[in-house]
């Protein structure tokens, strides 16, 4: 067995210290070492986007990284979006709920983690921009249409000018 | 009954846990001391196993066990025949079912040969590399047509050919009809329906508790009860010792109802043998060759018509690739055979097919389940006929639709549910009219298309119709129970893979009991909660389980009324239900809440009347005498670039009739998803095997499932023709979107490229393939 390394990673604001093999994927680390199973693994070859998490605030595919690369970094997973869930959700999650942006829900965490930084950068996206933003995430259930509506709705809920925010 | 929820677009009860990453999927099950499995799978499509050397693997640190077929002893058995052949006269069916681990011979790439159990998945995969399997390759049977040639290598050597089945079904007398026809059209068609590619791969976790002698298995199955029953029998346990849980499932679409997958047999066996929890999670590569496919058929079809375009008869002969084994019987080709008839009044039909063994992954139903193939053939025949007769494509369909007064309509052939294919109800012309109106057909063909063509654009429109046999038997059941705190528990045996059952079923119950839909706790797919039923397949959840739940809720309502009438000393008719309470009409302060009533229904002291059942609880079953037939029309406008052969969908319209709708929001989602899969099937996804039976498309880099860039916004409208076969009037909808898309693409692309005179007789297309077809057509035109 290969040698082990001790790593420290901040996940959803909490410090985790674990001793792992250097070859352990970040996705497996999150899911099986830290029991944060909201991050899903659909392909393990970087195509489906289900494993997307925020790495120092930017979306990455956790199946394409090793856990040791996260040493000293900050990771946010879907569990970190709404600490009081399921009672209280993030506005993007609320919007997915209202617009029926999920069916089996397996791909959903990856979509959410892709879209949170996207909406920060582009608070008022067009349909076309939304579709481009999610073109790296596969969903086999929804046909994407309700996901696009959900993002529109989320943008309305989260509008930077509170007076223009949709409160529903 | 006051209907408050039925028919409402309400958001789903199950979403908050899914959205927040707190839902339990199979791979999320972590148990102390759990072991992990990886498989050695065949790299050869066809070959004889000479030797398997597992010694080095066994010695690797962290490896707990390595098993081959020889280690399984008597437990090694070919899997059960899941669906026996239907009672059709003269049918030939050779059942050859998959085995847990290959013994002597391998028959497709990916067939499991050895199983490694280790402390981690990483170690298990290291050990897979340590195992040396010597295989003497045999020539692979890849091509369906060649598979039946007399000198073809035999996949199952105890058979004298690779024929898996031969079925002939007829209605009327085709040859006679043909003799009277003005026009006869004959063509060869090829249709390849790909793979389900659910985002969640398969997997299972088994836990044997030696102290209580109880086995629990979490399994990504669409049929937990059938798995439990089968496992108990195989492992020599009583069914009460086995609990199978299908937790949240990341998409099913058909292949997750196959049973038993080899892994489903092996994982629980290893857990018992090693007395430790065992987990196996399929990876994406394995999913491509170890999870079942749907794949291809070749049809030679003929249609006989009058010069007015009236169908006199159809004759179709086809080959169906069933892969290396055929545990799912004939469901897929029978669906093709039956669905071909579509919405049309076809007086004479001759249909013959041969199912063929090949050295490829097994074929079982995937969303649409063979219906696509049949719809493609019929819709193409009608398009070609319309062209030949100089008729409008919609007109030829109109002239042949089964008129509304002919229902129930008997097609006189046997369907997949073993009973004659009788359409319960339907009204096809309004769906067509609505679709034409919605997409602006007249305006498009008369104004827009000529204008755009003048600008040099290649735009085209397609319109196709289809039926879908849904909601077949045998039955489902459900239990509804009101708890002392007023919560309502509902349990049914079917599993759920994203169809919104937690919500749509709750809507049905909430209306019956007058409770808040959010107060209903729905359990699906856990044999400890409900253990009678068959599974989620054939678009039957909303029909069969939905009606069972309705019946159970209605029975609980009766109990509420009976008890409340005793308590309040009024007649049942004078009572009203709502807000989780029951009261005397017009006297709101008599209200008793249902929780309190539930306590009274389960007294701890005193005497209850003989024959009284405790509690406010009821169990009911529903079995339809036959399936309910849904139908629809899809229309699409495309723009094709003949230089790059890319196709852009400008508009996509669907008008759908699935009877009464419980939750239109969920239904829309089902339709969107189905169409997205249909688009993938028509233009992007293709399973490719080489001549040696190697699967060349075993990743998402090679097998292209559509992204948000390929799937357009979809405009939906409905027609509602309730099914007379069930009290809710529902028909299934799960597969509808995926069925007609291939035929639609073919027609719309032909129209867009009218100047080239293309005739598309195959699906899937792709930019490459379409480019070739355009070049061929150009050459033909130039040469003519
Ligand atoms: S699992 Fe990482 S991209 Fe698919
Ligand atoms: S909701 Fe099932 S894969 Fe997206």
mmCIF file of N, CA, C and O in Angstrom, chain B residues 605-671:
data_model
loop_
_atom_site.group_PDB
_atom_site.id
_atom_site.type_symbol
_atom_site.label_atom_id
_atom_site.label_comp_id
_atom_site.label_asym_id
_atom_site.label_seq_id
_atom_site.Cartn_x
_atom_site.Cartn_y
_atom_site.Cartn_z
ATOM 1 N N UNK B 605 -58.321 -0.063 26.322
ATOM 2 C CA UNK B 605 -59.196 -0.786 27.243
ATOM 3 C C UNK B 605 -60.593 -0.833 26.643
ATOM 4 O O UNK B 605 -60.895 -0.122 25.700
ATOM 5 N N UNK B 606 -61.458 -1.628 27.275
ATOM 6 C CA UNK B 606 -62.830 -1.692 26.817
ATOM 7 C C UNK B 606 -62.987 -2.693 25.696
ATOM 8 O O UNK B 606 -62.027 -3.369 25.319
ATOM 9 N N UNK B 607 -64.183 -2.780 25.184
ATOM 10 C CA UNK B 607 -64.449 -3.786 24.167
ATOM 11 C C UNK B 607 -64.741 -3.112 22.836
ATOM 12 O O UNK B 607 -65.396 -2.078 22.793
ATOM 13 N N UNK B 608 -64.198 -3.669 21.756
ATOM 14 C CA UNK B 608 -64.597 -3.180 20.438
ATOM 15 C C UNK B 608 -65.567 -4.180 19.840
ATOM 16 O O UNK B 608 -65.574 -5.353 20.212
ATOM 17 N N UNK B 609 -66.361 -3.683 18.923
ATOM 18 C CA UNK B 609 -67.353 -4.558 18.307
ATOM 19 C C UNK B 609 -66.662 -5.644 17.489
ATOM 20 O O UNK B 609 -65.612 -5.387 16.878
ATOM 21 N N UNK B 610 -67.232 -6.834 17.464
ATOM 22 C CA UNK B 610 -66.614 -7.905 16.665
ATOM 23 C C UNK B 610 -66.470 -7.456 15.210
ATOM 24 O O UNK B 610 -67.309 -6.730 14.697
ATOM 25 N N UNK B 611 -65.396 -7.893 14.605
ATOM 26 C CA UNK B 611 -65.197 -7.548 13.187
ATOM 27 C C UNK B 611 -64.570 -6.190 12.987
ATOM 28 O O UNK B 611 -64.283 -5.797 11.872
ATOM 29 N N UNK B 612 -64.344 -5.443 14.046
ATOM 30 C CA UNK B 612 -63.747 -4.117 13.897
ATOM 31 C C UNK B 612 -62.234 -4.259 13.796
ATOM 32 O O UNK B 612 -61.622 -4.966 14.583
ATOM 33 N N UNK B 613 -61.662 -3.589 12.824
ATOM 34 C CA UNK B 613 -60.201 -3.585 12.734
ATOM 35 C C UNK B 613 -59.672 -2.380 13.488
ATOM 36 O O UNK B 613 -60.282 -1.321 13.450
ATOM 37 N N UNK B 614 -58.551 -2.535 14.178
ATOM 38 C CA UNK B 614 -58.018 -1.390 14.916
ATOM 39 C C UNK B 614 -57.462 -0.338 13.971
ATOM 40 O O UNK B 614 -57.039 -0.641 12.861
ATOM 41 N N UNK B 615 -57.443 0.888 14.455
ATOM 42 C CA UNK B 615 -56.739 1.956 13.749
ATOM 43 C C UNK B 615 -57.472 2.475 12.532
ATOM 44 O O UNK B 615 -58.459 1.909 12.065
ATOM 45 N N UNK B 616 -56.959 3.594 12.047
ATOM 46 C CA UNK B 616 -57.466 4.147 10.797
ATOM 47 C C UNK B 616 -56.463 3.767 9.730
ATOM 48 O O UNK B 616 -55.556 4.528 9.410
ATOM 49 N N UNK B 617 -56.615 2.575 9.266
ATOM 50 C CA UNK B 617 -55.619 2.042 8.343
ATOM 51 C C UNK B 617 -56.303 1.130 7.344
ATOM 52 O O UNK B 617 -57.251 0.435 7.684
ATOM 53 N N UNK B 618 -55.818 1.144 6.126
ATOM 54 C CA UNK B 618 -56.355 0.213 5.135
ATOM 55 C C UNK B 618 -55.294 -0.128 4.098
ATOM 56 O O UNK B 618 -54.418 0.682 3.801
ATOM 57 N N UNK B 619 -55.403 -1.326 3.588
ATOM 58 C CA UNK B 619 -54.524 -1.775 2.518
ATOM 59 C C UNK B 619 -55.402 -2.119 1.336
ATOM 60 O O UNK B 619 -56.471 -2.703 1.521
ATOM 61 N N UNK B 620 -54.977 -1.753 0.168
ATOM 62 C CA UNK B 620 -55.780 -2.082 -1.014
ATOM 63 C C UNK B 620 -54.859 -2.380 -2.192
ATOM 64 O O UNK B 620 -53.688 -2.001 -2.189
ATOM 65 N N UNK B 621 -55.421 -3.060 -3.160
ATOM 66 C CA UNK B 621 -54.656 -3.440 -4.347
ATOM 67 C C UNK B 621 -55.409 -2.988 -5.585
ATOM 68 O O UNK B 621 -56.633 -2.850 -5.561
ATOM 69 N N UNK B 622 -54.653 -2.797 -6.632
ATOM 70 C CA UNK B 622 -55.316 -2.491 -7.898
ATOM 71 C C UNK B 622 -54.621 -3.245 -9.020
ATOM 72 O O UNK B 622 -53.395 -3.210 -9.143
ATOM 73 N N UNK B 623 -55.402 -3.936 -9.820
ATOM 74 C CA UNK B 623 -54.861 -4.622 -10.988
ATOM 75 C C UNK B 623 -55.763 -4.322 -12.164
ATOM 76 O O UNK B 623 -56.935 -4.705 -12.160
ATOM 77 N N UNK B 624 -55.266 -3.621 -13.161
ATOM 78 C CA UNK B 624 -56.105 -3.300 -14.309
ATOM 79 C C UNK B 624 -56.282 -4.547 -15.173
ATOM 80 O O UNK B 624 -55.384 -5.387 -15.235
ATOM 81 N N UNK B 625 -57.420 -4.661 -15.821
ATOM 82 C CA UNK B 625 -57.600 -5.850 -16.664
ATOM 83 C C UNK B 625 -56.635 -5.818 -17.850
ATOM 84 O O UNK B 625 -56.216 -6.829 -18.350
ATOM 85 N N UNK B 626 -56.280 -4.607 -18.275
ATOM 86 C CA UNK B 626 -55.247 -4.455 -19.289
ATOM 87 C C UNK B 626 -54.705 -3.034 -19.238
ATOM 88 O O UNK B 626 -55.166 -2.220 -18.444
ATOM 89 N N UNK B 627 -53.717 -2.746 -20.082
ATOM 90 C CA UNK B 627 -53.065 -1.442 -20.035
ATOM 91 C C UNK B 627 -53.940 -0.329 -20.582
ATOM 92 O O UNK B 627 -54.917 -0.558 -21.279
ATOM 93 N N UNK B 628 -53.560 0.894 -20.228
ATOM 94 C CA UNK B 628 -54.248 2.081 -20.729
ATOM 95 C C UNK B 628 -53.381 2.685 -21.831
ATOM 96 O O UNK B 628 -52.176 2.759 -21.691
ATOM 97 N N UNK B 629 -54.011 3.105 -22.916
ATOM 98 C CA UNK B 629 -53.231 3.581 -24.052
ATOM 99 C C UNK B 629 -53.187 5.102 -24.106
ATOM 100 O O UNK B 629 -54.216 5.746 -24.298
ATOM 101 N N UNK B 630 -52.002 5.630 -23.916
ATOM 102 C CA UNK B 630 -51.807 7.073 -24.044
ATOM 103 C C UNK B 630 -51.411 7.374 -25.481
ATOM 104 O O UNK B 630 -51.022 6.474 -26.229
ATOM 105 N N UNK B 631 -51.496 8.629 -25.881
ATOM 106 C CA UNK B 631 -51.083 8.966 -27.245
ATOM 107 C C UNK B 631 -50.631 10.409 -27.318
ATOM 108 O O UNK B 631 -50.794 11.171 -26.367
ATOM 109 N N UNK B 632 -50.083 10.768 -28.438
ATOM 110 C CA UNK B 632 -49.632 12.143 -28.577
ATOM 111 C C UNK B 632 -49.143 12.453 -29.979
ATOM 112 O O UNK B 632 -49.044 11.576 -30.841
ATOM 113 N N UNK B 633 -48.864 13.733 -30.178
ATOM 114 C CA UNK B 633 -48.319 14.209 -31.451
ATOM 115 C C UNK B 633 -47.137 15.118 -31.117
ATOM 116 O O UNK B 633 -47.232 15.939 -30.200
ATOM 117 N N UNK B 634 -46.036 14.927 -31.809
ATOM 118 C CA UNK B 634 -44.894 15.825 -31.658
ATOM 119 C C UNK B 634 -44.669 16.552 -32.972
ATOM 120 O O UNK B 634 -44.806 15.963 -34.044
ATOM 121 N N UNK B 635 -44.307 17.817 -32.882
ATOM 122 C CA UNK B 635 -44.009 18.597 -34.083
ATOM 123 C C UNK B 635 -42.757 19.416 -33.828
ATOM 124 O O UNK B 635 -42.507 19.837 -32.696
ATOM 125 N N UNK B 636 -41.975 19.607 -34.870
ATOM 126 C CA UNK B 636 -40.685 20.269 -34.672
ATOM 127 C C UNK B 636 -40.294 21.017 -35.934
ATOM 128 O O UNK B 636 -40.526 20.556 -37.048
ATOM 129 N N UNK B 637 -39.685 22.177 -35.739
ATOM 130 C CA UNK B 637 -39.111 22.924 -36.859
ATOM 131 C C UNK B 637 -37.601 22.920 -36.686
ATOM 132 O O UNK B 637 -37.104 23.201 -35.590
ATOM 133 N N UNK B 638 -36.896 22.557 -37.749
ATOM 134 C CA UNK B 638 -35.433 22.507 -37.655
ATOM 135 C C UNK B 638 -34.802 23.338 -38.762
ATOM 136 O O UNK B 638 -35.420 23.614 -39.792
ATOM 137 N N UNK B 639 -33.567 23.712 -38.508
ATOM 138 C CA UNK B 639 -32.761 24.294 -39.569
ATOM 139 C C UNK B 639 -31.514 23.429 -39.712
ATOM 140 O O UNK B 639 -30.847 23.119 -38.725
ATOM 141 N N UNK B 640 -31.233 23.000 -40.919
ATOM 142 C CA UNK B 640 -30.098 22.123 -41.161
ATOM 143 C C UNK B 640 -29.060 22.889 -41.975
ATOM 144 O O UNK B 640 -29.409 23.589 -42.936
ATOM 145 N N UNK B 641 -27.812 22.743 -41.584
ATOM 146 C CA UNK B 641 -26.735 23.317 -42.381
ATOM 147 C C UNK B 641 -26.161 22.187 -43.229
ATOM 148 O O UNK B 641 -25.513 21.288 -42.709
ATOM 149 N N UNK B 642 -26.398 22.197 -44.531
ATOM 150 C CA UNK B 642 -25.979 21.045 -45.344
ATOM 151 C C UNK B 642 -24.454 20.919 -45.445
ATOM 152 O O UNK B 642 -23.959 19.852 -45.780
ATOM 153 N N UNK B 643 -23.746 21.989 -45.133
ATOM 154 C CA UNK B 643 -22.283 21.907 -45.194
ATOM 155 C C UNK B 643 -21.724 21.150 -43.994
ATOM 156 O O UNK B 643 -20.839 20.308 -44.131
ATOM 157 N N UNK B 644 -22.232 21.466 -42.799
ATOM 158 C CA UNK B 644 -21.712 20.810 -41.585
ATOM 159 C C UNK B 644 -22.634 19.688 -41.120
ATOM 160 O O UNK B 644 -22.284 18.944 -40.214
ATOM 161 N N UNK B 645 -23.803 19.587 -41.730
ATOM 162 C CA UNK B 645 -24.810 18.596 -41.352
ATOM 163 C C UNK B 645 -25.206 18.699 -39.881
ATOM 164 O O UNK B 645 -25.546 17.709 -39.248
ATOM 165 N N UNK B 646 -25.162 19.890 -39.338
ATOM 166 C CA UNK B 646 -25.683 20.073 -37.985
ATOM 167 C C UNK B 646 -27.158 20.452 -38.075
ATOM 168 O O UNK B 646 -27.605 21.038 -39.067
ATOM 169 N N UNK B 647 -27.891 20.081 -37.036
ATOM 170 C CA UNK B 647 -29.329 20.321 -37.016
ATOM 171 C C UNK B 647 -29.649 21.177 -35.807
ATOM 172 O O UNK B 647 -29.268 20.848 -34.687
ATOM 173 N N UNK B 648 -30.323 22.280 -36.067
ATOM 174 C CA UNK B 648 -30.713 23.135 -34.967
ATOM 175 C C UNK B 648 -32.219 23.064 -34.823
ATOM 176 O O UNK B 648 -32.953 23.263 -35.797
ATOM 177 N N UNK B 649 -32.675 22.794 -33.608
ATOM 178 C CA UNK B 649 -34.120 22.714 -33.402
ATOM 179 C C UNK B 649 -34.627 24.109 -33.094
ATOM 180 O O UNK B 649 -34.222 24.735 -32.126
ATOM 181 N N UNK B 650 -35.509 24.591 -33.946
ATOM 182 C CA UNK B 650 -36.041 25.941 -33.757
ATOM 183 C C UNK B 650 -37.250 25.943 -32.828
ATOM 184 O O UNK B 650 -37.416 26.841 -32.027
ATOM 185 N N UNK B 651 -38.127 24.972 -33.013
ATOM 186 C CA UNK B 651 -39.289 24.851 -32.118
ATOM 187 C C UNK B 651 -39.587 23.380 -31.921
ATOM 188 O O UNK B 651 -39.377 22.567 -32.811
ATOM 189 N N UNK B 652 -40.098 23.066 -30.745
ATOM 190 C CA UNK B 652 -40.500 21.685 -30.477
ATOM 191 C C UNK B 652 -41.816 21.753 -29.709
ATOM 192 O O UNK B 652 -41.907 22.367 -28.648
ATOM 193 N N UNK B 653 -42.820 21.118 -30.267
ATOM 194 C CA UNK B 653 -44.159 21.185 -29.694
ATOM 195 C C UNK B 653 -44.652 19.769 -29.437
ATOM 196 O O UNK B 653 -44.429 18.873 -30.260
ATOM 197 N N UNK B 654 -45.287 19.566 -28.313
ATOM 198 C CA UNK B 654 -45.885 18.262 -28.092
ATOM 199 C C UNK B 654 -47.278 18.404 -27.492
ATOM 200 O O UNK B 654 -47.501 19.224 -26.612
ATOM 201 N N UNK B 655 -48.180 17.609 -28.034
ATOM 202 C CA UNK B 655 -49.535 17.550 -27.484
ATOM 203 C C UNK B 655 -49.747 16.113 -27.058
ATOM 204 O O UNK B 655 -49.534 15.180 -27.827
ATOM 205 N N UNK B 656 -50.158 15.948 -25.822
ATOM 206 C CA UNK B 656 -50.074 14.644 -25.207
ATOM 207 C C UNK B 656 -51.385 14.331 -24.523
ATOM 208 O O UNK B 656 -52.026 15.218 -23.963
ATOM 209 N N UNK B 657 -51.800 13.082 -24.599
ATOM 210 C CA UNK B 657 -53.019 12.666 -23.908
ATOM 211 C C UNK B 657 -52.695 11.475 -23.029
ATOM 212 O O UNK B 657 -52.484 10.367 -23.521
ATOM 213 N N UNK B 658 -52.624 11.717 -21.724
ATOM 214 C CA UNK B 658 -52.406 10.576 -20.821
ATOM 215 C C UNK B 658 -53.519 10.532 -19.791
ATOM 216 O O UNK B 658 -53.297 10.246 -18.624
ATOM 217 N N UNK B 659 -54.727 10.840 -20.279
ATOM 218 C CA UNK B 659 -55.883 10.751 -19.402
ATOM 219 C C UNK B 659 -55.845 11.854 -18.356
ATOM 220 O O UNK B 659 -55.318 12.942 -18.600
ATOM 221 N N UNK B 660 -56.384 11.555 -17.178
ATOM 222 C CA UNK B 660 -56.391 12.575 -16.119
ATOM 223 C C UNK B 660 -54.996 12.700 -15.527
ATOM 224 O O UNK B 660 -54.282 11.715 -15.371
ATOM 225 N N UNK B 661 -54.627 13.916 -15.202
ATOM 226 C CA UNK B 661 -53.263 14.198 -14.757
ATOM 227 C C UNK B 661 -53.264 14.597 -13.285
ATOM 228 O O UNK B 661 -53.992 15.499 -12.880
ATOM 229 N N UNK B 662 -52.459 13.904 -12.490
ATOM 230 C CA UNK B 662 -52.422 14.198 -11.056
ATOM 231 C C UNK B 662 -51.671 15.499 -10.800
ATOM 232 O O UNK B 662 -52.123 16.355 -10.073
ATOM 233 N N UNK B 663 -50.494 15.623 -11.417
ATOM 234 C CA UNK B 663 -49.685 16.826 -11.187
ATOM 235 C C UNK B 663 -49.034 17.257 -12.500
ATOM 236 O O UNK B 663 -48.039 16.687 -12.930
ATOM 237 N N UNK B 664 -49.617 18.257 -13.154
ATOM 238 C CA UNK B 664 -49.118 18.654 -14.481
ATOM 239 C C UNK B 664 -47.666 19.129 -14.466
ATOM 240 O O UNK B 664 -46.974 18.998 -15.470
ATOM 241 N N UNK B 665 -47.207 19.665 -13.341
ATOM 242 C CA UNK B 665 -45.818 20.120 -13.272
ATOM 243 C C UNK B 665 -44.880 18.915 -13.413
ATOM 244 O O UNK B 665 -43.904 18.944 -14.167
ATOM 245 N N UNK B 666 -45.211 17.863 -12.690
ATOM 246 C CA UNK B 666 -44.398 16.649 -12.757
ATOM 247 C C UNK B 666 -44.506 16.031 -14.147
ATOM 248 O O UNK B 666 -43.515 15.585 -14.728
ATOM 249 N N UNK B 667 -45.714 16.047 -14.706
ATOM 250 C CA UNK B 667 -45.909 15.483 -16.043
ATOM 251 C C UNK B 667 -45.062 16.235 -17.067
ATOM 252 O O UNK B 667 -44.393 15.628 -17.908
ATOM 253 N N UNK B 668 -45.056 17.562 -16.992
ATOM 254 C CA UNK B 668 -44.241 18.336 -17.927
ATOM 255 C C UNK B 668 -42.784 17.902 -17.832
ATOM 256 O O UNK B 668 -42.107 17.726 -18.843
ATOM 257 N N UNK B 669 -42.319 17.737 -16.612
ATOM 258 C CA UNK B 669 -40.932 17.317 -16.419
ATOM 259 C C UNK B 669 -40.663 15.965 -17.047
ATOM 260 O O UNK B 669 -39.629 15.747 -17.681
ATOM 261 N N UNK B 670 -41.605 15.044 -16.891
ATOM 262 C CA UNK B 670 -41.450 13.720 -17.501
ATOM 263 C C UNK B 670 -41.354 13.829 -19.026
ATOM 264 O O UNK B 670 -40.564 13.158 -19.666
ATOM 265 N N UNK B 671 -42.179 14.686 -19.586
ATOM 266 C CA UNK B 671 -42.183 14.848 -21.045
ATOM 267 C C UNK B 671 -40.886 15.497 -21.516
ATOM 268 O O UNK B 671 -40.250 15.031 -22.462
#
